[in-house]
Coordinates of C-alpha atoms and ligand atoms in Angstrom, one line a residue:
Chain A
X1 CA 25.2 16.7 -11.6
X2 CA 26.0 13.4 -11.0
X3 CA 24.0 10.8 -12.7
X4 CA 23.3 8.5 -9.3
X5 CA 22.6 11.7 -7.4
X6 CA 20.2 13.0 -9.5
X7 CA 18.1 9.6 -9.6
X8 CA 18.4 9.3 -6.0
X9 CA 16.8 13.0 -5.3
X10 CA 14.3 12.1 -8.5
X11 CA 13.4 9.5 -6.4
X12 CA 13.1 11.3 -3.3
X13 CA 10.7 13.9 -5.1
X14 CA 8.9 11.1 -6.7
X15 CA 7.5 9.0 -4.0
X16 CA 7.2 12.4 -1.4
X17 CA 4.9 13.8 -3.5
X18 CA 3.5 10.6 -4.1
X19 CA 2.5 10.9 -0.2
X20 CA 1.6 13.9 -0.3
X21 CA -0.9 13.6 -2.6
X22 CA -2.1 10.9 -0.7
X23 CA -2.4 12.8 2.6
X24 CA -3.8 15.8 0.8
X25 CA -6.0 13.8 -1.5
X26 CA -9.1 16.4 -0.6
X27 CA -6.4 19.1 0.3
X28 CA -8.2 20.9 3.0
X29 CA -10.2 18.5 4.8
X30 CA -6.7 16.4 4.4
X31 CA -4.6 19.3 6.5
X32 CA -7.7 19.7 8.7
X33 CA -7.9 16.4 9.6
X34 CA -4.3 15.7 10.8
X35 CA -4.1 18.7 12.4
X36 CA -7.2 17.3 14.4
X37 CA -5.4 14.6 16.0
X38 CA -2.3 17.0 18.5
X39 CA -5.4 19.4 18.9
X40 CA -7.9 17.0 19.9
X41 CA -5.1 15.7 22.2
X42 CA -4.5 19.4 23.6
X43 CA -8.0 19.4 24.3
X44 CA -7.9 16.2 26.7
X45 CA -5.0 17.2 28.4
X46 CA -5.9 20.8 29.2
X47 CA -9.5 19.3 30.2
X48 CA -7.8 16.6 32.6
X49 CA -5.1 19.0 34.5
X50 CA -5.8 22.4 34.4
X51 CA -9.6 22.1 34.2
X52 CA -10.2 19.2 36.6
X53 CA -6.8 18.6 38.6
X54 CA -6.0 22.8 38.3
X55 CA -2.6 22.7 37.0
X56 CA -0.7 26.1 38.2
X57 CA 0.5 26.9 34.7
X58 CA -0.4 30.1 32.7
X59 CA -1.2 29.8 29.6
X60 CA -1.3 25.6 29.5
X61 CA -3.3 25.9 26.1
X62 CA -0.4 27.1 24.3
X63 CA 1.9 25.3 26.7
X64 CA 0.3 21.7 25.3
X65 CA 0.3 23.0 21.8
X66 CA 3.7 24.0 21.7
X67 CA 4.9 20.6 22.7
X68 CA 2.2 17.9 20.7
X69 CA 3.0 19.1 17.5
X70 CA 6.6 18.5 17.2
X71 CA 5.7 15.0 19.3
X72 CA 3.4 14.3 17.0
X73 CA 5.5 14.5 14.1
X74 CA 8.2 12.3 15.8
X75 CA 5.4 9.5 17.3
X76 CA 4.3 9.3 13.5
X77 CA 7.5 8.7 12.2
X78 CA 8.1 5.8 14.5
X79 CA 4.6 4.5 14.6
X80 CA 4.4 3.6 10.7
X81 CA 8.2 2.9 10.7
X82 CA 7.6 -1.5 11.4
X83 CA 5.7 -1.7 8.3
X84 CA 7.6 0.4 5.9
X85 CA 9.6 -2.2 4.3
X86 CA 7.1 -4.5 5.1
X87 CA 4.8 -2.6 2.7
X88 CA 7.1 -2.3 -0.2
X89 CA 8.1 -6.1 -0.4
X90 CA 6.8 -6.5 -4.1
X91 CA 10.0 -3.8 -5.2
X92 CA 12.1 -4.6 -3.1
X93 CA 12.2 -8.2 -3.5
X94 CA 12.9 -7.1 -7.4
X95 CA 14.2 -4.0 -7.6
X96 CA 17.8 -3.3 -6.8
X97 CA 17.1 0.7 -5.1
X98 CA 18.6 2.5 -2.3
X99 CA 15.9 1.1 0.3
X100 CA 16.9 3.5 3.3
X101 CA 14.9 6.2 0.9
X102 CA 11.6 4.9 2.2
X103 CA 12.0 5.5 5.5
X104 CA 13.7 8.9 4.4
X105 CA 10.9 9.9 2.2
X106 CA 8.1 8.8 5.8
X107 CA 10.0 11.3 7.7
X108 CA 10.1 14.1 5.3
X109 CA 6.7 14.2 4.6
X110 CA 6.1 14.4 8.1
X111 CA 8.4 17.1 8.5
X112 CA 6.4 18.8 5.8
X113 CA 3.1 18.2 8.0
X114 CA 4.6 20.1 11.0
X115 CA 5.9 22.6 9.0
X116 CA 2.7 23.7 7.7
X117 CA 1.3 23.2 11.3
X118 CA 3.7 25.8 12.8
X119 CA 1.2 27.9 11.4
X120 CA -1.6 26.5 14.0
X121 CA 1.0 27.1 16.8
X122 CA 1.6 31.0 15.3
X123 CA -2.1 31.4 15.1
X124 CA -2.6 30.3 18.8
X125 CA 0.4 32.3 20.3
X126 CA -1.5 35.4 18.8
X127 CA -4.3 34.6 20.7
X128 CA -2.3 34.4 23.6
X129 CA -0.8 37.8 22.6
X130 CA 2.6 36.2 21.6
X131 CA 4.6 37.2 18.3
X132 CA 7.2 34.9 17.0
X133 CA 10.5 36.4 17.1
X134 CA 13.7 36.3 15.4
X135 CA 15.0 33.1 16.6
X136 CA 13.0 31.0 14.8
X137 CA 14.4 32.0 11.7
X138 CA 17.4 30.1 12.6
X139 CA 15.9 28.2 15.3
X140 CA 13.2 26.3 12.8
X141 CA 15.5 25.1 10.0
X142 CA 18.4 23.8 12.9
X143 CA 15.9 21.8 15.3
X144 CA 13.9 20.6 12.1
X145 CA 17.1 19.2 10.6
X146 CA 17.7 17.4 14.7
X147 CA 14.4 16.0 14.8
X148 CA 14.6 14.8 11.0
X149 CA 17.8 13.0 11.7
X150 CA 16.6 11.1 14.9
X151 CA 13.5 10.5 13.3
X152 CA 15.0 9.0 10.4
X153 CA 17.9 6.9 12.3
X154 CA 14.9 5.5 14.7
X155 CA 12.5 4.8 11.4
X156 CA 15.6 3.0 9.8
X157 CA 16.3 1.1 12.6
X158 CA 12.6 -0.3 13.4
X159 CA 12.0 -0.8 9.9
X160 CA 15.0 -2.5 9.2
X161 CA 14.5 -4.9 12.7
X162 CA 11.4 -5.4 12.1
X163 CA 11.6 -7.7 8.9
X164 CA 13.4 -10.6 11.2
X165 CA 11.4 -9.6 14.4
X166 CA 7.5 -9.5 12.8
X167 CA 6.3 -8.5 16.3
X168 CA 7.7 -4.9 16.6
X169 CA 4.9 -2.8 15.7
X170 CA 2.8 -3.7 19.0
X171 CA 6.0 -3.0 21.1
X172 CA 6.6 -0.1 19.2
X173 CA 3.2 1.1 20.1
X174 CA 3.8 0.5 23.8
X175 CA 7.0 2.3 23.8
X176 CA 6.1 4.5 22.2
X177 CA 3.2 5.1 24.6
X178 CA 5.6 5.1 27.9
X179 CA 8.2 7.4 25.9
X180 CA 5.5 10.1 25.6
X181 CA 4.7 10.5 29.6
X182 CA 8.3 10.2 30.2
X183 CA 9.0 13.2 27.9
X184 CA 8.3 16.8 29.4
X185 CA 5.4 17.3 26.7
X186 CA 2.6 18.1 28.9
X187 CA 4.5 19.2 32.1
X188 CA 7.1 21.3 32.2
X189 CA 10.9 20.3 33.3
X190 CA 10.5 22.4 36.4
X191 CA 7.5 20.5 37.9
X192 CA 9.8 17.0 37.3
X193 CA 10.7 16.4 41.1
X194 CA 14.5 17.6 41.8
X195 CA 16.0 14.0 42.2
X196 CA 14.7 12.8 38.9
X197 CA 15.3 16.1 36.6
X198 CA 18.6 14.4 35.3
X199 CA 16.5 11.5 33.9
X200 CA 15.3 14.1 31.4
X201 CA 18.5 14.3 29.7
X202 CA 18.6 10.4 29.5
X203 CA 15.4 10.9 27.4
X204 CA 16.5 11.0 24.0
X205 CA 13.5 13.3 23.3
X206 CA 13.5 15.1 26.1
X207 CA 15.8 17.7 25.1
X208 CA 14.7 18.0 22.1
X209 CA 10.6 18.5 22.9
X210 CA 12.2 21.3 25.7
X211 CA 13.9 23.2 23.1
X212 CA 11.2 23.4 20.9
X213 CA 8.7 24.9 23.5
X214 CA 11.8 27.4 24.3
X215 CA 11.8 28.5 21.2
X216 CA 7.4 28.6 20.3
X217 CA 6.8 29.9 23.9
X218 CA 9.7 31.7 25.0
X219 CA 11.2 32.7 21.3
X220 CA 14.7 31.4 22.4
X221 CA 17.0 28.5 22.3
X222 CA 19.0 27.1 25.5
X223 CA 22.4 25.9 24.7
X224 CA 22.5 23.1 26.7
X225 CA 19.1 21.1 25.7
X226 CA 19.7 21.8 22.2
X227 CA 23.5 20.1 22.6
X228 CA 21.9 17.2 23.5
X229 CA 19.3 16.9 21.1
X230 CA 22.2 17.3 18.5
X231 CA 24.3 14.4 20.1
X232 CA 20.7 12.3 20.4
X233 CA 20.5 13.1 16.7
X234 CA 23.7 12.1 15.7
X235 CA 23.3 8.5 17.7
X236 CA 20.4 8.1 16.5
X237 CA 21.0 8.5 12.9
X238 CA 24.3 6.3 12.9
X239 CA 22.4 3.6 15.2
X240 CA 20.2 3.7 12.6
X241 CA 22.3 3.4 9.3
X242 CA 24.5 1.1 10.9
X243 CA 21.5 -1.6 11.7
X244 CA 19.7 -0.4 8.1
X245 CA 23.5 -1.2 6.2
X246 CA 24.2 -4.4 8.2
X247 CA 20.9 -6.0 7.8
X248 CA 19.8 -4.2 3.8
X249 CA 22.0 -7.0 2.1
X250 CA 19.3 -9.9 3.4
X251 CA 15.9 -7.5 2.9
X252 CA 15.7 -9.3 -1.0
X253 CA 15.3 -13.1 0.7
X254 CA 13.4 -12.1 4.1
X255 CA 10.7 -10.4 2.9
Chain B
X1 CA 35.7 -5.7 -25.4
X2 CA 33.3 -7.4 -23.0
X3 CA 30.9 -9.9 -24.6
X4 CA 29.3 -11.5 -21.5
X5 CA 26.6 -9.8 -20.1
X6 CA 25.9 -12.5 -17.3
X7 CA 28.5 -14.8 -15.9
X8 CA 27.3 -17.3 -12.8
X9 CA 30.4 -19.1 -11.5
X10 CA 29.8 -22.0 -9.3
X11 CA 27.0 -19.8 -7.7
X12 CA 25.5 -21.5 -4.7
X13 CA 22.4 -19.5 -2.7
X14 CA 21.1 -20.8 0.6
X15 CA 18.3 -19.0 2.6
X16 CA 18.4 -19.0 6.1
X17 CA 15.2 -20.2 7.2
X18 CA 14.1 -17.0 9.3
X19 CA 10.9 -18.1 10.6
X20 CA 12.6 -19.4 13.8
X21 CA 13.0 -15.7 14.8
X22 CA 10.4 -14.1 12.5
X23 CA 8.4 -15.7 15.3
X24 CA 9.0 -12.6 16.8
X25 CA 11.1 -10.8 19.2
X26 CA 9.4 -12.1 22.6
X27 CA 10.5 -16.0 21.3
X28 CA 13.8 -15.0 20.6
X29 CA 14.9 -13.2 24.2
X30 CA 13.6 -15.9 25.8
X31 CA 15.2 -18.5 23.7
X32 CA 18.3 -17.3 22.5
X33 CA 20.9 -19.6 22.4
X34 CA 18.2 -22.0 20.6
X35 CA 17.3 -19.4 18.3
X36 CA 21.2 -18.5 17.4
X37 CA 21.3 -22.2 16.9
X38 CA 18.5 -22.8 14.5
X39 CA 19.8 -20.0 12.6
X40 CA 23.2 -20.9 11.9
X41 CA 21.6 -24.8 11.3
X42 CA 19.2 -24.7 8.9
X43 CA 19.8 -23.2 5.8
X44 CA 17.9 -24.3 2.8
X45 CA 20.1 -24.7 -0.4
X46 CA 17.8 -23.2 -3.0
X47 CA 21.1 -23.2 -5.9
X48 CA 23.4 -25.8 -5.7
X49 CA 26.9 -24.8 -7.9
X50 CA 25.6 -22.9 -11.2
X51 CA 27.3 -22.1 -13.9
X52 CA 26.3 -20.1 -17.2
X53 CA 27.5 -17.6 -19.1
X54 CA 24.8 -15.2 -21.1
X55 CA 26.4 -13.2 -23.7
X56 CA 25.3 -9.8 -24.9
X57 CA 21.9 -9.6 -27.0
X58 CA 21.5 -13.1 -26.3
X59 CA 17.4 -13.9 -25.3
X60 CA 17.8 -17.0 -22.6
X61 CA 15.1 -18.9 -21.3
X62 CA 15.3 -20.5 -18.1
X63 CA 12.8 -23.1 -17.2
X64 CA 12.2 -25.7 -14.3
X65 CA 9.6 -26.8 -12.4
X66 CA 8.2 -24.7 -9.3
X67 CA 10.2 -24.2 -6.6
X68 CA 13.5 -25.2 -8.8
X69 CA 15.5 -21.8 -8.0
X70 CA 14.4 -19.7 -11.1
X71 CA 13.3 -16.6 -9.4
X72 CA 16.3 -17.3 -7.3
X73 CA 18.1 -16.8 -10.4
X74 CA 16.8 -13.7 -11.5
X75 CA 17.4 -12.2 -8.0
X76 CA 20.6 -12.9 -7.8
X77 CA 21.0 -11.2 -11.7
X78 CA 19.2 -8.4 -10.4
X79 CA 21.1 -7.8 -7.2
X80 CA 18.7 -7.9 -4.6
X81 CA 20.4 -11.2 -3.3
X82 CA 23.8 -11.8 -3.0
X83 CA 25.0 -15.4 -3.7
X84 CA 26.2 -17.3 -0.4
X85 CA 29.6 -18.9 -2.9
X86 CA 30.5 -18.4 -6.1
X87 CA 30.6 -14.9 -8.2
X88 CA 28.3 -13.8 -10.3
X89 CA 29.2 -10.9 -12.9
X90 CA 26.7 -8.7 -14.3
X91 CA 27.2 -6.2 -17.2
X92 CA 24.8 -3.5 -18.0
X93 CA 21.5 -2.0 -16.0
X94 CA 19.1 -4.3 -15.4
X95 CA 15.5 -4.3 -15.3
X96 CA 12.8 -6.4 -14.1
X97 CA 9.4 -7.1 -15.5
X98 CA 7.3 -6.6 -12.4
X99 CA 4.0 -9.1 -11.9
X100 CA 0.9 -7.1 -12.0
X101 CA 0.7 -3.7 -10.4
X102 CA 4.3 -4.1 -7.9
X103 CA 5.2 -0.7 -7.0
X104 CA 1.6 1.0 -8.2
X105 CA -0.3 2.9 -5.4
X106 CA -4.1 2.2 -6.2
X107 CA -5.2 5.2 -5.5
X108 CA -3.0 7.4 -8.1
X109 CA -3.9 7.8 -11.8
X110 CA -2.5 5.8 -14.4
X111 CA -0.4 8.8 -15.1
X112 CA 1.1 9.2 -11.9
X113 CA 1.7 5.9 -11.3
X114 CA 3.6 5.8 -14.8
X115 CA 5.7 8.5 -13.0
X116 CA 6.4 6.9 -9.4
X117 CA 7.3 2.7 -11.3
X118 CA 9.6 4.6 -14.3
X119 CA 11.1 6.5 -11.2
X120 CA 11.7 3.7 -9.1
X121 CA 12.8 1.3 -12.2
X122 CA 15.9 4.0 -12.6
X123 CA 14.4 6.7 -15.1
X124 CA 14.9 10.0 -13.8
X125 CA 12.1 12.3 -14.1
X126 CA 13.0 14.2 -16.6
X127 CA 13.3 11.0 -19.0
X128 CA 9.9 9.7 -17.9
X129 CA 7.9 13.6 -18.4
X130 CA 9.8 13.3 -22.2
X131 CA 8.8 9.5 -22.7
X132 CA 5.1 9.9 -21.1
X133 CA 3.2 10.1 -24.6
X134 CA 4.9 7.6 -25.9
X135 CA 4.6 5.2 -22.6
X136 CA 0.7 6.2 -22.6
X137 CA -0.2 5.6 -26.5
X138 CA 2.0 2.5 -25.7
X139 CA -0.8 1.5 -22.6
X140 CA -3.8 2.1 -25.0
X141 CA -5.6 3.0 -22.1
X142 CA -6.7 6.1 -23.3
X143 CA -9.1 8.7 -21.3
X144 CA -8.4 5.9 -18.1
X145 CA -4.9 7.4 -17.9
X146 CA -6.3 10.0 -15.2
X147 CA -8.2 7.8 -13.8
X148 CA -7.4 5.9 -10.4
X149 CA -5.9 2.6 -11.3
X150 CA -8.1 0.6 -8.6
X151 CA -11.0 1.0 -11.8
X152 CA -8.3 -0.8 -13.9
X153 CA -9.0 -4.5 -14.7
X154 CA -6.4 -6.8 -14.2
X155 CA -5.2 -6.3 -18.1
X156 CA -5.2 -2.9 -17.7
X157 CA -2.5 -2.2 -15.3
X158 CA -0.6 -5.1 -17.2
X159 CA -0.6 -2.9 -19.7
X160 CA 0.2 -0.3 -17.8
X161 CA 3.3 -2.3 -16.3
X162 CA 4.6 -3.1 -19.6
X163 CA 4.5 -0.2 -21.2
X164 CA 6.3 1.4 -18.3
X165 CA 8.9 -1.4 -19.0
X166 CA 9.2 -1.1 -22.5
X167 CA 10.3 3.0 -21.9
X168 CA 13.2 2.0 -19.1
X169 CA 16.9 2.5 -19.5
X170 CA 18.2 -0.8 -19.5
X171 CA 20.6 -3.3 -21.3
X172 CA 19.0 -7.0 -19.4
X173 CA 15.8 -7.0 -19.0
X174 CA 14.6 -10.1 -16.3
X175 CA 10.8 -11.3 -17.0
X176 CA 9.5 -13.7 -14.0
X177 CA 6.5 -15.4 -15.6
X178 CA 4.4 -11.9 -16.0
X179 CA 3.4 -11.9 -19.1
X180 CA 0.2 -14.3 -18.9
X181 CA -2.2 -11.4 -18.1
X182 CA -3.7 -9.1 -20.8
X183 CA -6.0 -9.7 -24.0
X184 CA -4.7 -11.7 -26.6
X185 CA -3.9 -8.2 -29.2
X186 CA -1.6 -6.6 -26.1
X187 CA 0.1 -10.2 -25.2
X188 CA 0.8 -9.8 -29.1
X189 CA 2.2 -6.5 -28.7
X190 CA 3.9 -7.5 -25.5
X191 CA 6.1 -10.0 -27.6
X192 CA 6.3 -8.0 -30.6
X193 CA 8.3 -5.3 -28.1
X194 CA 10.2 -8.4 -26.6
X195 CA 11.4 -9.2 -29.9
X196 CA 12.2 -5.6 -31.2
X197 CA 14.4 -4.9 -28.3
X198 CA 16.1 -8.3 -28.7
X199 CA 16.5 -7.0 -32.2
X200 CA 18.0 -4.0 -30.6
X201 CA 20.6 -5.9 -28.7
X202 CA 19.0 -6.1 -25.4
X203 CA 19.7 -9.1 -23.6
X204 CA 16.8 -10.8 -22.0
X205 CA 16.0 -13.5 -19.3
X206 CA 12.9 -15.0 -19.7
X207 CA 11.3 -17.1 -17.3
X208 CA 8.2 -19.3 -18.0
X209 CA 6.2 -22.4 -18.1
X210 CA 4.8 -22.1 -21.3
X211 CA 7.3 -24.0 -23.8
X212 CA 5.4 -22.1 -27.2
X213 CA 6.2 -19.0 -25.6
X214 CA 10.0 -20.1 -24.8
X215 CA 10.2 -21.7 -28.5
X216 CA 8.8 -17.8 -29.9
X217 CA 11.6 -15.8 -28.1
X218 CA 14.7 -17.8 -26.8
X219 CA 17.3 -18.7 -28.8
X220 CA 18.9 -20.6 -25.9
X221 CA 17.6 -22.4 -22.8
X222 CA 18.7 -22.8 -19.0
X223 CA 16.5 -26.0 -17.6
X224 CA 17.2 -25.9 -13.8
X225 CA 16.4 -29.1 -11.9
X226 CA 17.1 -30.1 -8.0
X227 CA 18.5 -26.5 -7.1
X228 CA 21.1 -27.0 -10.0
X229 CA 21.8 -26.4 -13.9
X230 CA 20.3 -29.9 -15.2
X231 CA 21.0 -28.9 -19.0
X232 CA 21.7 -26.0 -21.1
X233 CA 21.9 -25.6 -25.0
X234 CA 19.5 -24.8 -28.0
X235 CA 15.8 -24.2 -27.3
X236 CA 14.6 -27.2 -29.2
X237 CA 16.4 -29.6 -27.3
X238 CA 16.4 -28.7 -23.9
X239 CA 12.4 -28.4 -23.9
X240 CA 12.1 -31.9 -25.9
X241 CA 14.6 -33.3 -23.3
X242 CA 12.4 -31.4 -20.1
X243 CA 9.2 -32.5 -21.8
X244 CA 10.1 -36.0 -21.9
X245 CA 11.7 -36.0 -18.3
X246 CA 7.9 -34.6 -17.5
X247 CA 6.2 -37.1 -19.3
X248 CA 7.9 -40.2 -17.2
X249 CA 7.7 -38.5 -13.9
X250 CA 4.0 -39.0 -14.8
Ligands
ADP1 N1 13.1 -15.8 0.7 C1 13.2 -17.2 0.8 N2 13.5 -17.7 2.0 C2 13.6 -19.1 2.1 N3 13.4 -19.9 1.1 C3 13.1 -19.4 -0.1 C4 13.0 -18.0 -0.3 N4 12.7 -17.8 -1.6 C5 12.6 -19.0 -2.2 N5 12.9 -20.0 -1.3 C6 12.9 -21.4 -1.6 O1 13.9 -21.7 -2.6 C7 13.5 -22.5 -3.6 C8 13.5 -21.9 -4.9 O2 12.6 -20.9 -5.0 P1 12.3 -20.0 -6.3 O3 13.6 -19.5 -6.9 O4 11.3 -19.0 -6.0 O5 11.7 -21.1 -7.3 P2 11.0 -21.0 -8.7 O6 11.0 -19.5 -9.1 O7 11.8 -21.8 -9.7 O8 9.6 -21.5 -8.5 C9 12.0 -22.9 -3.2 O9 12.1 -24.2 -2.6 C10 11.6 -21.9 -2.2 O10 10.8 -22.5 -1.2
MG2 MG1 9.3 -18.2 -9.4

């Protein structure tokens, strides 16, 4: 194999595990603990609309879970993305290493997070008398490799922004914060009143957040949702490495 | 044949003094023509027009008083910079000396963190898992090596930094002032391994305000004054020429 590949996925390995073992550091209570966070959150939200406002939505439980965990992987990403350079100024003031591998290496360990939390959402649709279905076989793998890429194109481009603009993490925070209610994650699309259903598509995560709830609740994918959460993807991800390649060349004397 | 392993040609480096818009992003929509202006007017020339050449296997020492441009230098050797005129050739891998504990998570072992710096230093992980005895019986840490490094002492993961960089890949090796930490028997063994790799043909860059050290290692010496090369030439004259220049500034 090529000698710069290798050392570039040596590196990958390298500093993934490195997060992993510092997110699993006492493995169980680790997974149980950030698990805790979408299902506390499912908690509040099933408390606040279908047990005090009486939301007319069977199954809402599932409905909420089915939806927090993939959001929660993506408001992760973004929501540690202002400091990643920031936190790795002693290297990379010295060292001369692909630097877009830090944000890569946030996202996939997140990625690996939700992975191994499908397996709350699979335990909660038996509950609910649901099996998973065929679909996800293909349907996992092709919106994991969607959400990865606009994860990663927004991480790179915050990241990167953020070393000339030190305020970004609060506005990141607040955006991030208006994104979520403006994303069908605890309604559903139909309930969005008729005149402003095209503004979901106009949400980058929108259609991405609808297809995955297709698929967990429903076991299918829609064509058109999914075509634009591939096109979000793919603007997201070259936003993002063209703002990471423009600005990379100055990280060495800003940080 | 190439003989050079470092050639600076008429290098200039200015920074762009970012703090106008480092401010944050709130001063600079409001302000933006002033911002765009203070960018593009205040640069701050940190190397003025330097030239050197460094030749293969050669141990340089560069020396200047703070703030001079020496870790300028070595950032620009090392490519994290790029140099605003002037070219600047470099061949061979480098590798930087890193000050104490850059690029160690505190919570890892000693062992993992071997792993993770040889890693990000350019090993690949197969190179490091075969070089891991020797890099640890190089440490003399001993039974700490599983241990989280945030029980090392300050000596310790010095030790642990330098063993890491004595195992790399690399034909330049940069060392920013770094090696000041550590008991006197490591510091020992820190320049014995200095001089065996110069003795292996490694060509080294040596920053550092202590002139005995300099005098041990470097054959020649780079004495950077004002932003710019004030003399180069054989160790012994440079620092009797940069003592004396200290001496009358008082
Ligand atoms: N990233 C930076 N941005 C702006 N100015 C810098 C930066 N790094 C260094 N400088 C300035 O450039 C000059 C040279 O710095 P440096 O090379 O670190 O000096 P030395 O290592 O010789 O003490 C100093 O005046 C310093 O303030
Ligand atoms: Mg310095």
């Amino acid at each position: 194999m090529n000698k710069r590949l290798r050392h570039y996925i040596d590196l990958i390995i390298v500093l993934t595990d490195k997060e992993m073992k510092l997110r699993y550091k006492s493995s169980i209570l680790g997974y149980l603990w950030s698990i805790g966070h979408p299902l506390a959150l499912a908690l509040v939200f099933f408390v606040a609309f279908k047990v005090v406002m009486k939301i007319q939505m069977d199954n809402y439980a599932l409905f909420l879970i089915c939806g927090l965990f993939p959001w929660q992987w993506f408001q992760n990403s973004v929501t540690v993305s202002p400091t990643l350079f920031l936190n790795n100024a002693s290297i990379i003031k010295k060292v001369n290493f692909p630097r877009n591998i830090i944000p890569f290496v946030s996202v996939l360990q997140d990625m690996i997070h939700f992975i191994l939390s499908i397996l709350v959402i699979a335990g909660f649709m038996l509950a609910y008398h649901k099996a998973p279905t065929l679909a996800w076989i293909y349907g996992i793998p092709l919106l994991l490799l969607v959400q990865f890429l606009t994860a990663y194109g927004a991480s790179m481009f915050i990241a990167s922004i953020n070393l000339f603009f030190r305020d970004l993490e609060r506005l990141t925070t607040i955006f991030m914060t208006l994104l979520f209610y403006f994303t069908p994650v605890i309604y559903p699309v139909s309930m969005v009143p008729e005149r402003f259903k095209f503004y979901v598509n106009l949400n980058p995560l929108g259609p991405l957040m609808i297809s995955w709830r297709g698929l967990f609740l429903d076991g299918k994918l829609e064509l058109e949702p999914v075509l634009f959460a591939v096109l979000y993807a793919i603007l997201l991800y070259t936003l993002g490495s063209f703002v990471y390649r423009t600005l990379s060349g100055r990280f060495g004397e800003i940080l | 044949m190439n003989e050079n392993a470092i050639v600076f040609e008429k290098v200039s480096k200015s920074y762009p003094l970012y703090h106008h818009i480092i401010g944050g992003i709130k001063r600079f929509i409001f302000n933006i023509p002033g911002a765009l202006k203070a960018i593009k007017s205040s640069r701050y020339d940190a190397l003025r027009d330097i030239s050197f050449e460094i030749k293969k296997g050669e141990t340089v020492g560069v020396i200047g008083r703070n703030g001079a441009g020496k870790s300028t230098t070595l950032g620009l050797i090392a490519g994290v910079m790029k140099c605003t005129s002037g070219s600047i050739t470099v061949n061979g891998r480098v590798a930087p000396l890193l000050e104490l504990g850059a690029g160690f998570n505190h919570e890892l072992t000693g062992r993992e963190n071997i792993i993770l710096n040889a890693v990000l230093l350019g090993l690949n992980i197969s190179e490091v898992k075969e070089r891991m005895t020797s890099i640890i019986a190089f440490s003399e840490l001993g039974d700490f090596i599983d241990q989280p490094i945030r029980v090392y002492s300050s000596g310790m993961l010095a030790r642990l930094g330098f063993s890491v960089a004595a195992h790399l890949n690399y034909e330049i090796l940069l060392v920013d002032e770094v090696l000041g930490v550590g008991d006197q028997q490591f510091q020992k063994k820190c320049y014995d391994k200095i001089l065996e790799s110069k003795q292996a043909g490694m060509t080294i860059v040596f920053v550092s305000h202590s002139m005995p050290e300099i005098e041990k290692v470097c054959g020649r010496v780079i004495w950077i004054e004002n932003h710019t090369v004030k003399q180069i030439g054989e160790t012994k004259q440079v620092i009797d020429a940069y003592i004396k220049a200290q001496e009358n500034h008082g």
